[in-house]
CSV table of N, CA and C in Angstrom, one decimal:
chain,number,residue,atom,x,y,z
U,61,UNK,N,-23.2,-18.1,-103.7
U,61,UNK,CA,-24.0,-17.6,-102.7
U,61,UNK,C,-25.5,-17.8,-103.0
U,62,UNK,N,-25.6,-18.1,-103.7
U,62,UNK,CA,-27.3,-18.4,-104.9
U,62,UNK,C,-27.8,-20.0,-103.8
U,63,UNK,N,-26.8,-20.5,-104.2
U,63,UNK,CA,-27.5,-21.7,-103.6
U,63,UNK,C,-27.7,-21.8,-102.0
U,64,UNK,N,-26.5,-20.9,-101.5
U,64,UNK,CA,-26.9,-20.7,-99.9
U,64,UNK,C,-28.0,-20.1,-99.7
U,65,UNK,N,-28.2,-19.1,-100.2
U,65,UNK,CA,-29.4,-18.3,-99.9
U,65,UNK,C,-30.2,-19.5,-100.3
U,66,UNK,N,-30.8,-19.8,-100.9
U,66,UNK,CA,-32.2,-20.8,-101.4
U,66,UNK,C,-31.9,-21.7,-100.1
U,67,UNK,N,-30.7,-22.5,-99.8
U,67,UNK,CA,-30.9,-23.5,-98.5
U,67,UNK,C,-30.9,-22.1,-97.4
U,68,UNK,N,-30.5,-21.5,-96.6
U,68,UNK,CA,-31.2,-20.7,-95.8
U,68,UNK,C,-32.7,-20.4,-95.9
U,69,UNK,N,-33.4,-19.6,-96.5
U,69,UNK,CA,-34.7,-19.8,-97.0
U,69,UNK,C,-35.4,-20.9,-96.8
U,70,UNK,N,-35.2,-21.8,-97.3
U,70,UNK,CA,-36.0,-23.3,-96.5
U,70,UNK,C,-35.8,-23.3,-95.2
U,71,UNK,N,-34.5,-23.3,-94.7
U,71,UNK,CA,-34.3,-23.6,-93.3
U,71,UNK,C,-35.2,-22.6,-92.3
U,72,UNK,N,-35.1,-20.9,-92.6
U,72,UNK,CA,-35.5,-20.1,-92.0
U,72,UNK,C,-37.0,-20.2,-91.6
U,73,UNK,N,-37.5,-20.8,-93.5
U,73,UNK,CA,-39.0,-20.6,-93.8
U,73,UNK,C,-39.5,-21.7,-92.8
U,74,UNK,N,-38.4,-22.7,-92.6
U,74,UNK,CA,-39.4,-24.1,-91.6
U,74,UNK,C,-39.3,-23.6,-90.5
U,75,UNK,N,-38.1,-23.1,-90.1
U,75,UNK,CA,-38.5,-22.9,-88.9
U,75,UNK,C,-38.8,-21.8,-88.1
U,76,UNK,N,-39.4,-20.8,-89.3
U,76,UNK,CA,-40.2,-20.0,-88.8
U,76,UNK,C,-41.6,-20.6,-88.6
U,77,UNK,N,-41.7,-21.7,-89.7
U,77,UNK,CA,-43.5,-21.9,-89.7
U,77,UNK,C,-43.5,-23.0,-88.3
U,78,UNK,N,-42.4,-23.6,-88.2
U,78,UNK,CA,-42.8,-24.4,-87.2
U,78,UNK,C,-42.8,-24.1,-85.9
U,79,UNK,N,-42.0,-22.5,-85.5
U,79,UNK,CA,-41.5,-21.8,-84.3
U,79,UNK,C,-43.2,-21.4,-84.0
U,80,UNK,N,-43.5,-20.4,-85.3
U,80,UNK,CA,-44.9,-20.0,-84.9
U,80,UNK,C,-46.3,-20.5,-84.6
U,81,UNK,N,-46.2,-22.2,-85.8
U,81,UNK,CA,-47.5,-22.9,-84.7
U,81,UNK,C,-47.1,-23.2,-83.3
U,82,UNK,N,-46.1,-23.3,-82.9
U,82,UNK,CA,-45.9,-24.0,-81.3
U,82,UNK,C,-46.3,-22.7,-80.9
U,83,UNK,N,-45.3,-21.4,-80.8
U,83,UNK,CA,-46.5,-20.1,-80.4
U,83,UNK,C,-47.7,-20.2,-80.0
U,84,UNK,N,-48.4,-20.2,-80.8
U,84,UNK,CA,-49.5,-20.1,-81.4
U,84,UNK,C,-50.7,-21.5,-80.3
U,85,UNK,N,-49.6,-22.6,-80.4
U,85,UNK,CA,-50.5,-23.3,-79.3
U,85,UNK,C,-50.6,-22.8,-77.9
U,86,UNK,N,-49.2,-22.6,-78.0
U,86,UNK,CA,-49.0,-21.8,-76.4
U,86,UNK,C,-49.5,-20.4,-76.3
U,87,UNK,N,-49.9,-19.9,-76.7
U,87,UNK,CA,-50.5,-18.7,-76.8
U,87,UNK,C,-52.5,-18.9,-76.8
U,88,UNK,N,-52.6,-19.7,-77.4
U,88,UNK,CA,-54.1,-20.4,-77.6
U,88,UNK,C,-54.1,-21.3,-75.9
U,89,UNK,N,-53.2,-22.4,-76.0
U,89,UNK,CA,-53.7,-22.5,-74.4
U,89,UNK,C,-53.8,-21.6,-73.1
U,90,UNK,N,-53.3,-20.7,-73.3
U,90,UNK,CA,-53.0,-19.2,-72.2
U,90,UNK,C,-54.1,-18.2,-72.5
U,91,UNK,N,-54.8,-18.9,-73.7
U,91,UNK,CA,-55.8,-18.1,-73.5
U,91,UNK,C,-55.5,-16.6,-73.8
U,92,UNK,N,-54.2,-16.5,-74.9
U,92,UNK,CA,-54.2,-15.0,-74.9
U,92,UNK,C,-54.3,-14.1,-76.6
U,93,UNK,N,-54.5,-13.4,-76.9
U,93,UNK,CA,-54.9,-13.2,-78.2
U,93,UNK,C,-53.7,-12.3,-78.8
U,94,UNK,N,-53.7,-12.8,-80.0
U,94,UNK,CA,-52.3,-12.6,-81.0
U,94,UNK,C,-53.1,-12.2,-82.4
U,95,UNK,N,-52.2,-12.0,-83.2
U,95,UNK,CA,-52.4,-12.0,-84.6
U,95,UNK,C,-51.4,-12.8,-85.2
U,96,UNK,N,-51.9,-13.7,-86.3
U,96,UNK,CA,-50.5,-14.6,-86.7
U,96,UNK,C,-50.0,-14.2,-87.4
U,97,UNK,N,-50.3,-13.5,-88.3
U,97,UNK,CA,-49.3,-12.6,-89.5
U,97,UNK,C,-48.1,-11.7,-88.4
U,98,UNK,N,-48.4,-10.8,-88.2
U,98,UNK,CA,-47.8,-10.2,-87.0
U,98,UNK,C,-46.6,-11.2,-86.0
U,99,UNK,N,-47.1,-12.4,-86.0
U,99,UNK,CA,-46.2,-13.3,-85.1
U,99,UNK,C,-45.1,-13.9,-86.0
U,100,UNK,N,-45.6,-14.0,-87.2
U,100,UNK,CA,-44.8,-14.7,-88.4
U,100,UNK,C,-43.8,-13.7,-88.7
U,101,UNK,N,-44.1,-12.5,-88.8
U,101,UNK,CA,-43.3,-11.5,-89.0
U,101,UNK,C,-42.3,-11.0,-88.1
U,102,UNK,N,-42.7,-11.5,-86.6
U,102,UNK,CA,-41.6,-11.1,-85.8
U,102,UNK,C,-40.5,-12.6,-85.6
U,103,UNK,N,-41.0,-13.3,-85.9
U,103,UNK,CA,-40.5,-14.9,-85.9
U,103,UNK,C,-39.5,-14.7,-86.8
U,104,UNK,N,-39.4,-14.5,-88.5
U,104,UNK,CA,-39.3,-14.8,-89.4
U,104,UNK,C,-38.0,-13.5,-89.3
U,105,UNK,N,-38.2,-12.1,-88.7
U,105,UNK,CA,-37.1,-11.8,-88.4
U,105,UNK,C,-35.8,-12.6,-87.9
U,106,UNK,N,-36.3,-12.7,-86.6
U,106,UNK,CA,-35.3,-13.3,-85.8
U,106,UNK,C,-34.6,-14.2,-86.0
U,107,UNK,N,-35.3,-15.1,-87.0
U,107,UNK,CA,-34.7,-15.9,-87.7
U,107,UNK,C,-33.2,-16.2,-88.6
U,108,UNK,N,-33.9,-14.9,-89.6
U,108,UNK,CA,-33.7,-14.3,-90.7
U,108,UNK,C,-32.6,-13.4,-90.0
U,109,UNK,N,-32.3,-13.0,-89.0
U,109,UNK,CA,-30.9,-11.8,-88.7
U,109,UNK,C,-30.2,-13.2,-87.8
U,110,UNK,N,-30.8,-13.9,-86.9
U,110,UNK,CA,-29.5,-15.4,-86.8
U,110,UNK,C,-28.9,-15.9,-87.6
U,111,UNK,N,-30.2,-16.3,-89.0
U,111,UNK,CA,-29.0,-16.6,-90.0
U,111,UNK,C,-28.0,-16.3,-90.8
U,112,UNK,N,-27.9,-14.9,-90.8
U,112,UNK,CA,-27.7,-14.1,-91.6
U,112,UNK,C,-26.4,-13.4,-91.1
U,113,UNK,N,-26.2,-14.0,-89.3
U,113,UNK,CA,-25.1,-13.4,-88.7
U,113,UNK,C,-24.6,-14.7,-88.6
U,114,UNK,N,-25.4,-15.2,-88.2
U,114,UNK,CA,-24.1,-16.9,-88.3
U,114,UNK,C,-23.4,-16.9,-89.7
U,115,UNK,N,-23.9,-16.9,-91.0
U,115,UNK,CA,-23.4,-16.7,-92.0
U,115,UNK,C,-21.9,-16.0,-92.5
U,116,UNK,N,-22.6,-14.7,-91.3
U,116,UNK,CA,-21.1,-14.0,-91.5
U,116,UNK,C,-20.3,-14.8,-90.5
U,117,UNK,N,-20.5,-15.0,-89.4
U,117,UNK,CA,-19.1,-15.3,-88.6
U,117,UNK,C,-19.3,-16.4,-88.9
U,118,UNK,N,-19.6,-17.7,-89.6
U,118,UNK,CA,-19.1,-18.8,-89.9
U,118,UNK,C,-18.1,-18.9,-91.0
U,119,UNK,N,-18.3,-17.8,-91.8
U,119,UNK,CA,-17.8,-18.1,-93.3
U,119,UNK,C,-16.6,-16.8,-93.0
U,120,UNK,N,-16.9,-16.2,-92.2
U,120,UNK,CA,-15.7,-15.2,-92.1
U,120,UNK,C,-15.9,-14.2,-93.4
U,121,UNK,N,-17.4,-13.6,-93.5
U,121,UNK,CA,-17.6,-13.0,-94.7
U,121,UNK,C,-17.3,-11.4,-94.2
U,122,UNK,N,-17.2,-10.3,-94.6
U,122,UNK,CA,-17.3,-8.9,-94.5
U,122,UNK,C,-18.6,-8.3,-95.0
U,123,UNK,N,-18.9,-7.5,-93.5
U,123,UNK,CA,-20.7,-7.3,-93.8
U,123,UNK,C,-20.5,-6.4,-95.3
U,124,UNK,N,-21.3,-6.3,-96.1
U,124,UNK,CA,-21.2,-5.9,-97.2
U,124,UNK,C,-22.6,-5.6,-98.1
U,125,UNK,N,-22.8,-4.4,-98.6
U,125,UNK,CA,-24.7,-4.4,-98.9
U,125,UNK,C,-25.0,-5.3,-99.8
U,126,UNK,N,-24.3,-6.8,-100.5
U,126,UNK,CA,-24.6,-7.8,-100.7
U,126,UNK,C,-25.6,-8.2,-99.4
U,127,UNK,N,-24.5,-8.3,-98.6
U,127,UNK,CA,-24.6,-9.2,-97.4
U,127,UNK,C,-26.3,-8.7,-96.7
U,128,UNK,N,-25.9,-7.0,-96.5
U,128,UNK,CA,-27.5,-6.5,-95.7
U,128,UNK,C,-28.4,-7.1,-97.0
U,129,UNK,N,-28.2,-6.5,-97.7
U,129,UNK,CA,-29.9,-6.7,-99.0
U,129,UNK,C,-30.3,-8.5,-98.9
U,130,UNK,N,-29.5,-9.4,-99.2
U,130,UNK,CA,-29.6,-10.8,-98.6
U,130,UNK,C,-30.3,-11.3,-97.9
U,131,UNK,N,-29.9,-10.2,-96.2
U,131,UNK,CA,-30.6,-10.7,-94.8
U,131,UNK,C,-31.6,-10.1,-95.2
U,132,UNK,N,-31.9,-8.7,-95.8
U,132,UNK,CA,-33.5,-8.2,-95.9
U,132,UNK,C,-34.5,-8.8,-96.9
U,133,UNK,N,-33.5,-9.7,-97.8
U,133,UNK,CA,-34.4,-10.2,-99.0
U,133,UNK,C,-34.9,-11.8,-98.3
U,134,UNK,N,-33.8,-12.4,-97.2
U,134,UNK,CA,-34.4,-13.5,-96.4
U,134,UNK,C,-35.4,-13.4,-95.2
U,135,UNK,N,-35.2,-12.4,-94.7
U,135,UNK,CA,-36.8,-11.7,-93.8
U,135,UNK,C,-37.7,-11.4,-94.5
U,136,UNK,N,-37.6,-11.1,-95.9
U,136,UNK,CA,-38.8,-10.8,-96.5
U,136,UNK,C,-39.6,-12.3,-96.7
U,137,UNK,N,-39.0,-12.9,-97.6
U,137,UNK,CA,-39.1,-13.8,-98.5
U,137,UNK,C,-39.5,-15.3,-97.0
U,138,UNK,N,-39.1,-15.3,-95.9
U,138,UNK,CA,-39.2,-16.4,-95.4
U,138,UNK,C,-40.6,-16.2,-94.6
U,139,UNK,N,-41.1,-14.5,-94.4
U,139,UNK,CA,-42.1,-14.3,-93.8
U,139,UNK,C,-43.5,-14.8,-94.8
U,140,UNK,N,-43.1,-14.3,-96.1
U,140,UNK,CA,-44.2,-14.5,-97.2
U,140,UNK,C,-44.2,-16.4,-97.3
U,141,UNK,N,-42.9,-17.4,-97.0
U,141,UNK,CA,-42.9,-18.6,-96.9
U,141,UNK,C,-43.6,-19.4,-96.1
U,142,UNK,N,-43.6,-18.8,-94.9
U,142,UNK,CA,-44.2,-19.0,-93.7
U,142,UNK,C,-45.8,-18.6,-93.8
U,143,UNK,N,-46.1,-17.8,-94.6
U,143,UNK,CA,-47.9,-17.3,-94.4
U,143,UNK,C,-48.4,-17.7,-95.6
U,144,UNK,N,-47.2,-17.8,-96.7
U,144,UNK,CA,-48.1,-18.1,-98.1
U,144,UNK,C,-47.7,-19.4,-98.5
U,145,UNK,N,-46.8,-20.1,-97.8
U,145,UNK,CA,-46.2,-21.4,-98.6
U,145,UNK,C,-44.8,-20.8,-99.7
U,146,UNK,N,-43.8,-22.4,-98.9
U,146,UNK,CA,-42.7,-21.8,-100.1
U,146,UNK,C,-42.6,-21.8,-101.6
U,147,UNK,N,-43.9,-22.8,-101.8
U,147,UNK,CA,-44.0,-23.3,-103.6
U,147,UNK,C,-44.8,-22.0,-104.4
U,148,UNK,N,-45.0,-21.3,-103.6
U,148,UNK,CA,-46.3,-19.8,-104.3
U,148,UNK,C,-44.8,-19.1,-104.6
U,149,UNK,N,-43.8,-19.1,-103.6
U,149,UNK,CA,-42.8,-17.8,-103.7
U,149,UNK,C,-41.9,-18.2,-104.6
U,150,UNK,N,-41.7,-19.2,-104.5
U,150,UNK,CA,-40.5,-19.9,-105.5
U,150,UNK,C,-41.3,-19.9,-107.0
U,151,UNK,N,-42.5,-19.8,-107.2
U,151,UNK,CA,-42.9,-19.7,-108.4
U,151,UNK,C,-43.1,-18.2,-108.9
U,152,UNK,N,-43.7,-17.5,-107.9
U,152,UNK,CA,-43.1,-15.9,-108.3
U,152,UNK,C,-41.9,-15.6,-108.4
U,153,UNK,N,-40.6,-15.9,-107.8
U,153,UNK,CA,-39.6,-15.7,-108.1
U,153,UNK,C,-38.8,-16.1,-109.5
U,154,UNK,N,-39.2,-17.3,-109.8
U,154,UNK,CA,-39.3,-17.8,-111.3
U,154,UNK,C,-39.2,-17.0,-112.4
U,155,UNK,N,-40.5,-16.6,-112.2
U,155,UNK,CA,-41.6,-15.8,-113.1
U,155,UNK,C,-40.9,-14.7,-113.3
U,156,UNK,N,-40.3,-13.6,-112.1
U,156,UNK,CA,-39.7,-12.7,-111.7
U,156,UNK,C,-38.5,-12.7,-112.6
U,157,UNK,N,-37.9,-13.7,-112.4
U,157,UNK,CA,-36.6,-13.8,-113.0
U,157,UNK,C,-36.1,-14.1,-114.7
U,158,UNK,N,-37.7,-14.9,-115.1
U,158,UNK,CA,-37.5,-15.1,-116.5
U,158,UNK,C,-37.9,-14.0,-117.5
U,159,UNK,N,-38.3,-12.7,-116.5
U,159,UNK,CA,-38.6,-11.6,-117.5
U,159,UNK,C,-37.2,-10.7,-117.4
């Protein structure tokens, strides 16, 4: 499950960052005012609970507080990917892990 999680995470993290600059253009040409942290974070849900249910019904898994803590630790983690870059998180996570 280690390695899915890390490939979801990339996938969510791209295309959350890439969901929210097109936003963000379309939002800037409309002339209307946003916050992008805020946008990343609602992106990066939506994302993050699609993939996290395709997961279950593709694999035919049983929701399970593995399963919730996962989807909340991939909304976390793809929001902070999306605003901070995925090479900053993957290096605190590291760090995290070797203590």
């Amino acid at each position: 499950m280690k390695d899915l999680f890390v490939t979801a995470l990339i996938a969510v993290a791209l295309l959350t960052s890439l969901t929210v600059e097109g936003l963000k253009k379309l939002l800037s040409d409309a002339k209307k005012t946003y916050k992008p942290n805020v946008l990343a974070a609602i992106v990066s849900v939506c994302w993050a609970v699609l993939a996290t249910v395709l997961y279950v019904i593709y694999f035919n898994v049983e929701v399970t507080s593995q399963v919730i803590v996962a989807g909340i630790a991939l909304v976390i983690l793809s929001f902070l990917c999306s605003t901070c870059g995925y090479d900053k998180v993957i290096q605190t996570l590291k760090q995290i892990a070797t203590k």
